[in-house]
mmCIF file of C-alpha atoms in Angstrom:
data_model
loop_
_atom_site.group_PDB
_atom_site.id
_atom_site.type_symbol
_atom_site.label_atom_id
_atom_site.label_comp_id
_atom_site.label_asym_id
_atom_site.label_seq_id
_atom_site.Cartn_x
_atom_site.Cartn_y
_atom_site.Cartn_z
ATOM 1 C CA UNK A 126 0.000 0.000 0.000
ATOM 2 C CA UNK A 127 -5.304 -1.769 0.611
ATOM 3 C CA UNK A 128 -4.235 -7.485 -7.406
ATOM 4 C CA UNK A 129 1.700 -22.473 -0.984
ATOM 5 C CA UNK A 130 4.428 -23.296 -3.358
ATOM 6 C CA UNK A 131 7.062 -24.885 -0.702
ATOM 7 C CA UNK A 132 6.940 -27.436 2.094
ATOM 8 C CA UNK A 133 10.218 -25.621 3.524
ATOM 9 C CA UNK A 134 9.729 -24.636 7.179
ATOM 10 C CA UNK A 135 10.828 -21.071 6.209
ATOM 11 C CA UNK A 136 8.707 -19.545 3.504
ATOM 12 C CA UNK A 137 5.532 -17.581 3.601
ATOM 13 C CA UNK A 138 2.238 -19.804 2.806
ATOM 14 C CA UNK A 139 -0.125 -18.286 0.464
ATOM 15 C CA UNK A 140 -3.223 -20.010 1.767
ATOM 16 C CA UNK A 141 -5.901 -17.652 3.265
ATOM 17 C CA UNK A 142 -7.193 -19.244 6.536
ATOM 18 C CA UNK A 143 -9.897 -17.761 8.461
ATOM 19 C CA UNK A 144 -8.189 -14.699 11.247
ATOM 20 C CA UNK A 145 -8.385 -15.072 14.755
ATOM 21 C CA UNK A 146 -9.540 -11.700 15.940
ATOM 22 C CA UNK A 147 -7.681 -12.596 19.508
ATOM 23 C CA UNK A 148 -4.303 -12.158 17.790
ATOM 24 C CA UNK A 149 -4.079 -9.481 16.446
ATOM 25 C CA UNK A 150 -1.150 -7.230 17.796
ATOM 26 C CA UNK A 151 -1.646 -3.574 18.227
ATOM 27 C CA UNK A 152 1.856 -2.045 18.450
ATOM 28 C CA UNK A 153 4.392 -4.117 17.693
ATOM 29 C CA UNK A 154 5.376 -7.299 15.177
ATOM 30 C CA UNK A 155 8.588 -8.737 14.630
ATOM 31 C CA UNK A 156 7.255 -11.251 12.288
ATOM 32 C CA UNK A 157 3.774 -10.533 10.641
ATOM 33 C CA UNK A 158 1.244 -12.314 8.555
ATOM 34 C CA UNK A 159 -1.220 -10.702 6.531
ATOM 35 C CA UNK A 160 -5.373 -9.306 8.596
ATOM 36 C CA UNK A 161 -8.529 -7.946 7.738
ATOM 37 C CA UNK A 162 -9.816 -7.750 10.995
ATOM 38 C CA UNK A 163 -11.725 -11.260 10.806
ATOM 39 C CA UNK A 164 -13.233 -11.095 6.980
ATOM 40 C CA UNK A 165 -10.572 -12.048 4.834
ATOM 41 C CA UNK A 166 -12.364 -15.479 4.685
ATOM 42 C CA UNK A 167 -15.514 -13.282 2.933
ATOM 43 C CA UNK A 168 -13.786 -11.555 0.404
ATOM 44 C CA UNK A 169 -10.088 -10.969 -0.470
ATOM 45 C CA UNK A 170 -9.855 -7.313 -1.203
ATOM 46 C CA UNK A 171 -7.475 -5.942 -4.257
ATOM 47 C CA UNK A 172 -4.601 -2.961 -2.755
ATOM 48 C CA UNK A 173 -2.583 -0.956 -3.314
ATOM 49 C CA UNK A 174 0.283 -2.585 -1.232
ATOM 50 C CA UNK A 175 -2.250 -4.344 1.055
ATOM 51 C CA UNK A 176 -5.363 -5.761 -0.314
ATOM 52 C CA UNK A 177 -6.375 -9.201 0.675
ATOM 53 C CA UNK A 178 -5.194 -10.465 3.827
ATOM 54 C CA UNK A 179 -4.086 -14.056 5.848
ATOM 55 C CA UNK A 180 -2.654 -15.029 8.951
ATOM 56 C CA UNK A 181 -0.839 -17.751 10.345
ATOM 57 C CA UNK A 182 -0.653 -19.516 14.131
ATOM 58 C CA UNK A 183 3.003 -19.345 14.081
ATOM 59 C CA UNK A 184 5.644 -16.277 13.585
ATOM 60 C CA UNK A 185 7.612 -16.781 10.459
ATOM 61 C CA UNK A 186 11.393 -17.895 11.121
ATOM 62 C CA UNK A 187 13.596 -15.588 10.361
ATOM 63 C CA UNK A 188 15.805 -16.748 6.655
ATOM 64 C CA UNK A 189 18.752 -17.818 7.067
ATOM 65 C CA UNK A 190 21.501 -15.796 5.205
ATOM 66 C CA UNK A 191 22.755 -17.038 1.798
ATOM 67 C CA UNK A 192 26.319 -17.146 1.623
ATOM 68 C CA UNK A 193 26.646 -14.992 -1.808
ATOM 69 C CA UNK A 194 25.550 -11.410 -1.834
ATOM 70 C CA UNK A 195 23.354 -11.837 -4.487
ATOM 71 C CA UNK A 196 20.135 -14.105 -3.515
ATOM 72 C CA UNK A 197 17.040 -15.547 -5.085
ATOM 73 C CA UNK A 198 16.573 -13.893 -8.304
ATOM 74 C CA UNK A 199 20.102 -12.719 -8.922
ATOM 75 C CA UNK A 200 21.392 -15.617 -6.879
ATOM 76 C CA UNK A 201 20.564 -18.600 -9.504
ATOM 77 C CA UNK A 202 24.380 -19.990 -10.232
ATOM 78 C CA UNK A 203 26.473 -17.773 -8.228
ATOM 79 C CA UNK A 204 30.104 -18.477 -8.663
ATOM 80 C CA UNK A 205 30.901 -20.802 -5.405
ATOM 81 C CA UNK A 206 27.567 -21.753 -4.854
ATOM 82 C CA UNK A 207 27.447 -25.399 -4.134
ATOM 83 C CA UNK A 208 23.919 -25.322 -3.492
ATOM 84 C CA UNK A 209 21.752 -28.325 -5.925
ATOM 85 C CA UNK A 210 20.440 -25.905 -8.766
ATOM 86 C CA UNK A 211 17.061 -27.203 -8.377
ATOM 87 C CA UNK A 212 16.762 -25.787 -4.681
ATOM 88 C CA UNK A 213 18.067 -22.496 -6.000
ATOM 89 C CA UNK A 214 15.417 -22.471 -8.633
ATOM 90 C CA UNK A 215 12.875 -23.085 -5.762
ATOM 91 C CA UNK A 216 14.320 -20.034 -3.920
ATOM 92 C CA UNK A 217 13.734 -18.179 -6.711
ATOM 93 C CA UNK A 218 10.395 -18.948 -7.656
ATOM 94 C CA UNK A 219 9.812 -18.120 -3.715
ATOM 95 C CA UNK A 220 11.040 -14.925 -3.713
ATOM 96 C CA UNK A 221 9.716 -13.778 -6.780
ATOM 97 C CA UNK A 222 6.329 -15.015 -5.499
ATOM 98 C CA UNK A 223 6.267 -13.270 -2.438
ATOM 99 C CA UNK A 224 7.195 -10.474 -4.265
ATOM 100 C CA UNK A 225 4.264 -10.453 -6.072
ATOM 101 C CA UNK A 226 2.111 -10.433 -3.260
ATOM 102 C CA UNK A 227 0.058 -13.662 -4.151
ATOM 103 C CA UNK A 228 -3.277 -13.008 -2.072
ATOM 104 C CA UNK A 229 -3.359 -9.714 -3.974
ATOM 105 C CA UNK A 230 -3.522 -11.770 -7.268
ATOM 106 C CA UNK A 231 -6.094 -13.406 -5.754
ATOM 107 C CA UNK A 232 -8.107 -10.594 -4.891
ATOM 108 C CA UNK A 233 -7.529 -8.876 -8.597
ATOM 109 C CA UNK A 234 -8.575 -12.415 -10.141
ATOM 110 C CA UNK A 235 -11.921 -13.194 -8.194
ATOM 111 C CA UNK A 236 -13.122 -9.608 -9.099
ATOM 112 C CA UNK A 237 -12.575 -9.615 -12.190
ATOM 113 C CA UNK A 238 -14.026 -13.108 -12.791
ATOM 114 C CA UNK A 239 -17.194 -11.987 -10.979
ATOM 115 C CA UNK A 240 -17.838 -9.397 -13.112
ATOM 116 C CA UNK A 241 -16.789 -11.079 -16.206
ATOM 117 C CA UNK A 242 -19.392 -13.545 -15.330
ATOM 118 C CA UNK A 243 -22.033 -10.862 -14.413
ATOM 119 C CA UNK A 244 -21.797 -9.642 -18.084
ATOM 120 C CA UNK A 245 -21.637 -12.501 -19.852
ATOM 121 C CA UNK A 246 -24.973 -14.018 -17.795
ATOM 122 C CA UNK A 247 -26.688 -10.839 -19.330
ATOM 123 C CA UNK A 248 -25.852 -11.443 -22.832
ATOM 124 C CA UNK A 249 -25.146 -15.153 -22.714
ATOM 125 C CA UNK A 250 -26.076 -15.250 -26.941
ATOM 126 C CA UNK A 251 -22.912 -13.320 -27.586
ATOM 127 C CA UNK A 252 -20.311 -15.578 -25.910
ATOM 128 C CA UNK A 253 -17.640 -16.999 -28.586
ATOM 129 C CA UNK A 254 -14.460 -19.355 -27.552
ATOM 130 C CA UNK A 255 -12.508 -16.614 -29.219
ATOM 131 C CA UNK A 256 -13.118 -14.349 -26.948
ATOM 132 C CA UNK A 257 -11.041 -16.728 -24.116
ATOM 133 C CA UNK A 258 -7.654 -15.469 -25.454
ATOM 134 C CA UNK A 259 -8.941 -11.898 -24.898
ATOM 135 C CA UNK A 260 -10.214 -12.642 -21.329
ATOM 136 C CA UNK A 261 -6.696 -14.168 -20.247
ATOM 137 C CA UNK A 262 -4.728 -11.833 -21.696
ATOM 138 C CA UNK A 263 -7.054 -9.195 -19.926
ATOM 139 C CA UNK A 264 -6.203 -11.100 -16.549
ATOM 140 C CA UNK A 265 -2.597 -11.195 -17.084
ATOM 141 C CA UNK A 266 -2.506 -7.671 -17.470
ATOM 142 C CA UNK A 267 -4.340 -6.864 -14.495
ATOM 143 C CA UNK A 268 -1.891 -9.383 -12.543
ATOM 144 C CA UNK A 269 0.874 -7.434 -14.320
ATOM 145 C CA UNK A 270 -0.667 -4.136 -12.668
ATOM 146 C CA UNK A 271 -1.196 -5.226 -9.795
ATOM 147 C CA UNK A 272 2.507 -6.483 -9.577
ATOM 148 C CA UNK A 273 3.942 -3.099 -10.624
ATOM 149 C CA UNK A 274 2.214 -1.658 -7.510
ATOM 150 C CA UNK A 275 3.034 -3.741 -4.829
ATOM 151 C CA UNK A 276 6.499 -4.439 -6.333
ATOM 152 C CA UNK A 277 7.298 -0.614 -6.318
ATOM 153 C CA UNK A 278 5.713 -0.012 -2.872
ATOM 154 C CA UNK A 279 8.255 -2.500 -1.487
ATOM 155 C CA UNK A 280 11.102 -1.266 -3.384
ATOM 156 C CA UNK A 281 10.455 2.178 -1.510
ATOM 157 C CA UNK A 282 9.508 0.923 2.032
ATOM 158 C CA UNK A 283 13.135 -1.814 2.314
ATOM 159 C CA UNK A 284 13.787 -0.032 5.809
ATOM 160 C CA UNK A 285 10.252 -0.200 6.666
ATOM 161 C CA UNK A 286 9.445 -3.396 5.990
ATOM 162 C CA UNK A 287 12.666 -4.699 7.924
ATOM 163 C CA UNK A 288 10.395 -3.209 10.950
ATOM 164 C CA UNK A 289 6.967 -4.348 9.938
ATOM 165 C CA UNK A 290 7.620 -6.954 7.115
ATOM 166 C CA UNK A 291 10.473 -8.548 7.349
ATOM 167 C CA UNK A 292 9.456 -11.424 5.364
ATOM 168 C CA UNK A 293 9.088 -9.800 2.028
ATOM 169 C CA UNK A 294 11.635 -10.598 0.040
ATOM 170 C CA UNK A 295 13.904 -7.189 -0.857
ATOM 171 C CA UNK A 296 13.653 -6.843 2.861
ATOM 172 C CA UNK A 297 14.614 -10.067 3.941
ATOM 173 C CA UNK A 298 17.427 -10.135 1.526
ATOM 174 C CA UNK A 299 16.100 -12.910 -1.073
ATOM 175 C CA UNK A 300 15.754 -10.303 -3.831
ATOM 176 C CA UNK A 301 18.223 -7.329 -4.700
ATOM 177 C CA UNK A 302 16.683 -4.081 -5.495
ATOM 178 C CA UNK A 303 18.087 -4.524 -9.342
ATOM 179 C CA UNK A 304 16.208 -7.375 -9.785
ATOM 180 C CA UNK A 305 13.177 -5.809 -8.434
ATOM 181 C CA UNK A 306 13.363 -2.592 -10.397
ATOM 182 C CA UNK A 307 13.405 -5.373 -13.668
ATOM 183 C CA UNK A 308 10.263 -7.385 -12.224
ATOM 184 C CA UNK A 309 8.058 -4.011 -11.792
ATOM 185 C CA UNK A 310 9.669 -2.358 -15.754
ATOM 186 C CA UNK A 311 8.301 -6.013 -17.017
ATOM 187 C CA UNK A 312 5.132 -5.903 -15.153
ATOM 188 C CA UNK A 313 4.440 -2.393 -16.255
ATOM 189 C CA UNK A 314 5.217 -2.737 -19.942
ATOM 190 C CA UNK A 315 3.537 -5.933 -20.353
ATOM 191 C CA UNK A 316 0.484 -4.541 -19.022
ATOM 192 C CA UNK A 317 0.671 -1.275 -20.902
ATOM 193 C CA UNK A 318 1.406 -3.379 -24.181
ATOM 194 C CA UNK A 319 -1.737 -5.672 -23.592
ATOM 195 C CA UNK A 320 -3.930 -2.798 -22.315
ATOM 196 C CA UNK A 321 -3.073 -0.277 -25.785
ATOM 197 C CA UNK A 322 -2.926 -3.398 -28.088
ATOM 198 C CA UNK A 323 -6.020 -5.909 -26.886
ATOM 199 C CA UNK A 324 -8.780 -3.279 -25.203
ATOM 200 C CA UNK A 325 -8.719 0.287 -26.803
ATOM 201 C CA UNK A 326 -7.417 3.834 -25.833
ATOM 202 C CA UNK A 327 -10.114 4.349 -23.016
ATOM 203 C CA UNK A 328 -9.137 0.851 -21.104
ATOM 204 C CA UNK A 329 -5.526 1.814 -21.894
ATOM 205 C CA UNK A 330 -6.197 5.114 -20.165
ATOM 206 C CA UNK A 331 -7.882 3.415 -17.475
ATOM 207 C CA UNK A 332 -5.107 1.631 -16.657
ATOM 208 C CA UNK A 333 -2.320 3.955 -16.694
ATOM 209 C CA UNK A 334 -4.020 5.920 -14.186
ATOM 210 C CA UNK A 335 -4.198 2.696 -12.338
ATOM 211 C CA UNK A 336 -0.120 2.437 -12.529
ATOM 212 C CA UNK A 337 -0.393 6.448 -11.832
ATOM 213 C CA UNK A 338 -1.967 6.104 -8.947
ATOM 214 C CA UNK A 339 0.161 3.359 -7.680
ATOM 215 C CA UNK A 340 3.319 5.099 -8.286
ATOM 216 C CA UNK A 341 2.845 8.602 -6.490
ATOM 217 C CA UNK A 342 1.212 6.347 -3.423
ATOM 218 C CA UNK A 343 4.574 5.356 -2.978
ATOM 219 C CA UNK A 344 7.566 7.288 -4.250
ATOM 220 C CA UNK A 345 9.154 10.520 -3.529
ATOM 221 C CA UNK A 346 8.612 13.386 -3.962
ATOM 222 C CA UNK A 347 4.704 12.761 -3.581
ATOM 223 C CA UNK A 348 4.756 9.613 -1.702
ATOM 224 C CA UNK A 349 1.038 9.982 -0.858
ATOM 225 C CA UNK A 350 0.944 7.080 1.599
ATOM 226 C CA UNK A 351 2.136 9.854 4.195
ATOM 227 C CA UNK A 352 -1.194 11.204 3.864
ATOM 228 C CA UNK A 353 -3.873 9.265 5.722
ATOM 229 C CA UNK A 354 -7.022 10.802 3.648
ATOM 230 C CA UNK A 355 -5.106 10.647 0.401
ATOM 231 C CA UNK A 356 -3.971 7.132 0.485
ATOM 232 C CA UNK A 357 -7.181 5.308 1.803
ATOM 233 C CA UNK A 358 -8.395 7.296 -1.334
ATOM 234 C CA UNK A 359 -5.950 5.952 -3.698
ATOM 235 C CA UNK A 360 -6.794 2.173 -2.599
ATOM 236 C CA UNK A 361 -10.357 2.972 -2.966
ATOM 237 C CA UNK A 362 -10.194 4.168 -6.483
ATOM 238 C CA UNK A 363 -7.495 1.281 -7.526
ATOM 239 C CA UNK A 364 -8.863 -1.390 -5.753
ATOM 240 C CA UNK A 365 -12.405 -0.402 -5.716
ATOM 241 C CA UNK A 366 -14.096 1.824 -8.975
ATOM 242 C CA UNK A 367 -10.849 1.548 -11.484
ATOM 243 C CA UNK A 368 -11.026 -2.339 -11.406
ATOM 244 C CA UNK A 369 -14.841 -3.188 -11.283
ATOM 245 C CA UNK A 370 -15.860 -0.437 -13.777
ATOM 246 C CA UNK A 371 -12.996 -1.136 -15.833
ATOM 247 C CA UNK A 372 -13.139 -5.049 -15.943
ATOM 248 C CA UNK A 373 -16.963 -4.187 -16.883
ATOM 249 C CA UNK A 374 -16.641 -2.100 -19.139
ATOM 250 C CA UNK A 375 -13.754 -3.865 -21.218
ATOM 251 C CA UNK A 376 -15.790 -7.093 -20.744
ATOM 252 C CA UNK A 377 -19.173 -5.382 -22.913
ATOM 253 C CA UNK A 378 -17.103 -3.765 -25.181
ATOM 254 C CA UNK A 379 -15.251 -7.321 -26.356
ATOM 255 C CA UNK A 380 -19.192 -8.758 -26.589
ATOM 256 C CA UNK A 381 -19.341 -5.422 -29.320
ATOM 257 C CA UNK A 382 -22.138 -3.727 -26.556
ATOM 258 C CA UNK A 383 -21.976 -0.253 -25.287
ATOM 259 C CA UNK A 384 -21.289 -0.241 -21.658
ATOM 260 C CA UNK A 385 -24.055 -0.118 -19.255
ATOM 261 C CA UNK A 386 -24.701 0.266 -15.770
ATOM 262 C CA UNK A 387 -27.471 -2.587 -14.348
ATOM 263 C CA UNK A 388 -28.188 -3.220 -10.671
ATOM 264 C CA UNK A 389 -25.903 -6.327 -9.820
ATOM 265 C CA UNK A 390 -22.798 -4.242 -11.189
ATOM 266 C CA UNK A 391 -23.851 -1.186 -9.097
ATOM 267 C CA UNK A 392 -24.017 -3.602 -6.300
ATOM 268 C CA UNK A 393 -20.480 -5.216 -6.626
ATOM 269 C CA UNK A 394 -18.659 -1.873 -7.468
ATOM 270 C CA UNK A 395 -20.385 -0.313 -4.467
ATOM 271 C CA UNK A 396 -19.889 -3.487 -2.039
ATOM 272 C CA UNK A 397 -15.678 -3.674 -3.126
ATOM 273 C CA UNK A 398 -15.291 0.253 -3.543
ATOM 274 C CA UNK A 399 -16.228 0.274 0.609
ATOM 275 C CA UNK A 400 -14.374 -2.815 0.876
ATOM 276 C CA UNK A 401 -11.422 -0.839 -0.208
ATOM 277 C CA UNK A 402 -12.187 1.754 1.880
ATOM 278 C CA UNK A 403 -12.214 -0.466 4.797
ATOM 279 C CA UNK A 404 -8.560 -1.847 3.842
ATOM 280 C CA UNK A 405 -7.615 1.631 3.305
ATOM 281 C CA UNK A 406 -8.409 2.292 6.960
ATOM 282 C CA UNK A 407 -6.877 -0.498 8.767
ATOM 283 C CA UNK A 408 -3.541 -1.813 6.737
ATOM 284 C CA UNK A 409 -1.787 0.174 8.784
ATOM 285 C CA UNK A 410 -2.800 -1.516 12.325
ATOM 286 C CA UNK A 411 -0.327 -3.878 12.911
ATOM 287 C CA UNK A 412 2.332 -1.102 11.558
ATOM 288 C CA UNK A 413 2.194 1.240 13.732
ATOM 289 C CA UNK A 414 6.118 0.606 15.053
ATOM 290 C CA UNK A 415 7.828 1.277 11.936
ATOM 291 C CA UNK A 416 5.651 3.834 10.594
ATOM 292 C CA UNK A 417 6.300 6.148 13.659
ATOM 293 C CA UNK A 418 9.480 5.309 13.576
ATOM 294 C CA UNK A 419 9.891 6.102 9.817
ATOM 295 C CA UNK A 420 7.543 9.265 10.415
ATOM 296 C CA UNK A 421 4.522 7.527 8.269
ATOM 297 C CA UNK A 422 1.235 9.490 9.032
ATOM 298 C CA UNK A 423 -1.254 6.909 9.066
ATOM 299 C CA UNK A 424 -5.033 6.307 10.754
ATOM 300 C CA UNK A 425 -3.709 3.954 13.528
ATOM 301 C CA UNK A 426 -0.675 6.129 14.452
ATOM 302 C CA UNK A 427 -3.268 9.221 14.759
ATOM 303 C CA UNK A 428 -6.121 7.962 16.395
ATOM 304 C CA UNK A 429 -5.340 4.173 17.635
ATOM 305 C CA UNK A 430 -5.769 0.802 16.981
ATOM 306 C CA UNK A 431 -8.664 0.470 18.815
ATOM 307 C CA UNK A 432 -10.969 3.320 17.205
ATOM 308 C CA UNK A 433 -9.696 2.316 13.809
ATOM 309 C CA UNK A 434 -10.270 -1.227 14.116
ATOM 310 C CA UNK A 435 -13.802 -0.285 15.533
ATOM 311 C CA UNK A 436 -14.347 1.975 12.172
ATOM 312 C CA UNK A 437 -13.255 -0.526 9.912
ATOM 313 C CA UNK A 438 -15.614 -3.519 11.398
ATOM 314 C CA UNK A 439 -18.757 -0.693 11.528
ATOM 315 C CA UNK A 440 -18.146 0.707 8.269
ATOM 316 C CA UNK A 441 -17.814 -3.134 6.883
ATOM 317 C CA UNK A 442 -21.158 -3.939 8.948
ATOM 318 C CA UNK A 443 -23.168 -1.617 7.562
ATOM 319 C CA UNK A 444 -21.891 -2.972 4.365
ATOM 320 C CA UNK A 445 -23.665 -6.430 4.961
ATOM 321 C CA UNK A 446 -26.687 -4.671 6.009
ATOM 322 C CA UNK A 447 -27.379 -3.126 3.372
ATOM 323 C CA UNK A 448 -26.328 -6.025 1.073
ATOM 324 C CA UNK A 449 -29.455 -7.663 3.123
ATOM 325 C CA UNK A 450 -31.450 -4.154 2.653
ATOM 326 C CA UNK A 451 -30.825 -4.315 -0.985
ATOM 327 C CA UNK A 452 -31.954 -8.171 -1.590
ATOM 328 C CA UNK A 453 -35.309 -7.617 0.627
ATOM 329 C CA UNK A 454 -36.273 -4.599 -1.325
ATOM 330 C CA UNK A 455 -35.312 -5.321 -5.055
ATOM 331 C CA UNK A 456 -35.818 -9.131 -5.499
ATOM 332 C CA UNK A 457 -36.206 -8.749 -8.865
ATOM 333 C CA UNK A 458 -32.288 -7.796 -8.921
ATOM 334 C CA UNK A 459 -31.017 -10.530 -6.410
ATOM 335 C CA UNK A 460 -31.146 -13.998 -5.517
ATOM 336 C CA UNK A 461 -32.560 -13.697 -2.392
ATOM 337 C CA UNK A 462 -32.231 -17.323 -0.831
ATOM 338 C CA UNK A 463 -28.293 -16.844 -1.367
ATOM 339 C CA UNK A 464 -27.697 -13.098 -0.986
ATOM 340 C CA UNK A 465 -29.238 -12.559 2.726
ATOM 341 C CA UNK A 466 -28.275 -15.786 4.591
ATOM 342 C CA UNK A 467 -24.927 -15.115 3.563
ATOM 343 C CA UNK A 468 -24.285 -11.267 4.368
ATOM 344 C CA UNK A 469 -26.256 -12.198 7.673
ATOM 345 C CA UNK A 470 -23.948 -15.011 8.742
ATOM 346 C CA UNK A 471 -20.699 -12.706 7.759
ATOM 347 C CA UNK A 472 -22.358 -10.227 9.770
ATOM 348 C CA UNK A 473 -22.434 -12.229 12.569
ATOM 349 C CA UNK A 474 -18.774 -13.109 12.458
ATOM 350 C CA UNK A 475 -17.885 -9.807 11.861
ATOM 351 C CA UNK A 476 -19.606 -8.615 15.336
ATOM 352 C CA UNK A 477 -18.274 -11.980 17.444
ATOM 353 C CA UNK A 478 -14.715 -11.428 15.964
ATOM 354 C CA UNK A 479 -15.159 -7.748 17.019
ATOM 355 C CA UNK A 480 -16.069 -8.985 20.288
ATOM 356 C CA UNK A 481 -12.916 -11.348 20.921
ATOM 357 C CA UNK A 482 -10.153 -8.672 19.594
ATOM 358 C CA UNK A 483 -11.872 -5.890 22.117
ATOM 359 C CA UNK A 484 -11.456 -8.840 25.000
ATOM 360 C CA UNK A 485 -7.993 -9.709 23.797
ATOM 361 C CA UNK A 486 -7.265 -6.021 24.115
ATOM 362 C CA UNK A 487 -5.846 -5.929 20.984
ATOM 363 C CA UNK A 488 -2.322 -7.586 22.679
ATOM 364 C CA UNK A 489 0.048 -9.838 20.936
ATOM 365 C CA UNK A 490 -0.864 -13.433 22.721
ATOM 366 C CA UNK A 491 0.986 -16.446 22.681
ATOM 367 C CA UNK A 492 -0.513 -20.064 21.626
ATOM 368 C CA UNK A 493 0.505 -23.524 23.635
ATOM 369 C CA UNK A 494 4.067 -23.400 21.716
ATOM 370 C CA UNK A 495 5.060 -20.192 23.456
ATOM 371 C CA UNK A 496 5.465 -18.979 20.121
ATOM 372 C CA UNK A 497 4.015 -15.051 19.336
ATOM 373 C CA UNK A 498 1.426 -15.371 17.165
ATOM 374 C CA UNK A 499 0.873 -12.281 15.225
ATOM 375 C CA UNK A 500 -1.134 -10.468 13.102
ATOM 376 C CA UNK A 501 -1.240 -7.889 9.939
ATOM 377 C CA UNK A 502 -1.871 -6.314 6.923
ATOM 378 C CA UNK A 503 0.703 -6.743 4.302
#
C-alpha cells in the first residue's frame, strides 16, 4: 500500500485461513502475517500494497543468510555456490512469489471473474471461444498491474518493511533491489502493451491511471501514503471503482455492446469500492512501530488501533446490512435465498470477531508453543 508453493519450514504460505480476531497485535510485530480484521475469509480485497489479507498460528522464522551477496533472483548460479540448482530455482520462484504479493492476485482475479461472469450471464447469446484469449490476456494484465504496484511499494519501504515486514523478500534479503526494479519495468510494460494493443485507448487510459496512482502512493517526492485521507483514497479508487468499472466495461465492449450500468454491477462496485475503503483504513494496524518510527502518518498512528479497528468492522457492517437491505427490497435484482443468509452469517462473524479482539485487548498473545502469534496487513 489496501491485485503455498514450498513445504520448507521457512517460507511464507499463500493459503488464506480464516483470522483469529484474539491475535491481532496492536503495536508491535517482529514477524507478521497478513489481517482484515476477521473477513478475509468473505472476500479478499485488491490494494494498493495491502489488499487481501491471511494469517498464520506461528511467527515466520527468520531466513537464514545465503552465503553470496546476491540471492534468489540474482542468486541462480552464483560463482561458489554449491547449493543443488534445483533448490536455488525453488528459492527463486519463492522470492519472486512473495514479491508479487500472491493473495493480492487473488483478490484482482476473483473480481474480475465476478464481473466477467455478471456480463456474460446478461448477454449469454454473444459468448464466442474466441473471446477466451482476450479474457486471459485481460487477466494477465491486471496481474501485471497489480505487480507493478506492490512491487514498487516494497522497493520504496526496504527499511520499513525490515520493521513491519520482514518477510518480504527485498527486505529479507532474497531479492536485490536490481532485480526488483526489472520485475516491476516487465510488469508495467507488459500490461501497458496488452492494455493499448487488446482493449482500446479508453481501457488503456484506465489503466495507466491505475499504474499512476500506484506510483505517487509510494515514491518521492509525492509519496502519498504519508497522507492518511489521500492514500485510503488511492486504494479505494485502484482497488475499488478503477477495477470493477474497468473489468466491466472492457468485458461489454469485447461482446461489441456499449457499456451499461445494471443493478448487480452497481451492487459489486459499491460493495468492493467500501471494501477498499475499509482496507484503506486499517492496513496500517499492525504497523504502527515502523511507521512512527519512519515518520509515516497513518489512521492507527493518529487515532489508535482500537478506534480504527472499531471503524473498519462498523463501516464493513453496515456494508452487509445493506447487502441484506438491498436483496429484501429489489428481489427482482437478487437472488434472495443466497444473498441474505450469507451477508447475515458474515455479519455475525464480523460482530463476534469484534467482540474477541476488544477482549484480547488488541495484545500480541501467545498459543501452547510459546510462540508469538501475530497479526497484519501486508
Amino acid at each position: 500500500m489496501e491485485l503455498s508453493l514450498s513445504p520448507t519450514s521457512h517460507r511464507v504460505p499463500s493459503t488464506i485461513p480464516t483470522l483469529n480476531f484474539a491475535k491481532l497485535s496492536s503495536t508491535k510485530a517482529t514477524t507478521s502475517q497478513p489481517l482484515f480484521l476477521g473477513f478475509s475469509k468473505h472476500f479478499n480485497s485488491i490494494g494498493l500494497n495491502h489488499h487481501s489479507y491471511r494469517c498464520c498460528s506461528n511467527a515466520v522464522p527468520k531466513r537464514p543468510q545465503r552465503p553470496s551477496s546476491i540471492r534468489a533472483c540474482t542468486g541462480v548460479g552464483a560463482a561458489g555456490s554449491d547449493r543443488p540448482l534445483a533448490e536455488r530455482l525453488l528459492d527463486l520462484k519463492d522470492a519472486c512469489w512473495r514479491f508479487l504479493r500472491p493473495h493480492t492476485i487473488r483478490g484482482t482475479a476473483l473480481g474480475s471473474f465476478a464481473l466477467v461472469a455478471r456480463a456474460l450471464i446478461e448477454n449469454t447469446n454473444l459468448i464466442k471461444w474466441s473471446l477466451l484469449f482476450k479474457a486471459f490476456s485481460g487477466l494477465f494484465a491486471l496481474i501485471c498491474g497489480n505487480g507493478y504496484i506492490v512491487g514498487i511499494n516494497q522497493i520504496y519501504d526496504i527499511s520499513i518493511d525490515k520493521v513491519n515486514k520482514p518477510y518480504l523478500p527485498i527486505a529479507a534479503g532474497d531479492l536485490s533491489v536490481q532485480s526488483a526494479w526489472f520485475l516491476v519495468i516487465f510488469f508495467a510494460a507488459a500490461g501497458l502493451s496488452i492494455a493499448g494493443l487488446n482493449f482500446g485507448p479508453f481501457i488503456f487510459s484506465l489503466y495507466t491511471l491505475g499504474l499512476f496512482l500506484g506510483t505517487i502512493y509510494s515514491v518521492p517526492p509525492l509519496r502519498m501514503k504519508r497522507f492518511p485521507v489521500a492514500a485510503f483514497l488511492i486504494i479505494a479508487t485502484v482497488r475499488g471503482f478503477l477495477l470493477n468499472f474497468g473489468v466491466y466495461y472492457a468485458t461489454r465492449a469485447s461482446l461489441g455492446l456499449a457499456f451499461e450500468w445494471s443493478s448487480p454491477v452497481v451492487f459489486i462496485t459499491t460493495f468492493v469500492t467500501f471494501f477498499a475503503l475499509v482496507i484503506a483504513i486499517t492496513k496500517d494496524l499492525p504497523d504502527v512501530e515502523g511507521d512512527r518510527k519512519y515518520q509515516i502518518s497513518t489512521f492507527a498512528t493518529k487515532l489508535g488501533v482500537r478506534n480504527i479497528a472499531f471503524l473498519g468492522s462498523g463501516i464493513l457492517l453496515v456494508n452487509y446490512i445493506v447487502s441484506v437491505l438491498a436483496a429484501i427490497y429489489m428481489p427482482q435484482a437478487f437472488r434472495r435465498w443466497l444473498l441474505i443468509p450469507a451477508h447475515t452469517i458474515f455479519a455475525i462473524s464480523l460482530i463476534y470477531q469484534a467482540r474477541i479482539l476488544e477482549q484480547a485487548n488488541y495484545t500480541k498473545i501467545t498459543d501452547d508453543t510459546n510462540q508469538f502469534n501475530y497479526l497484519s496487513i501486508p
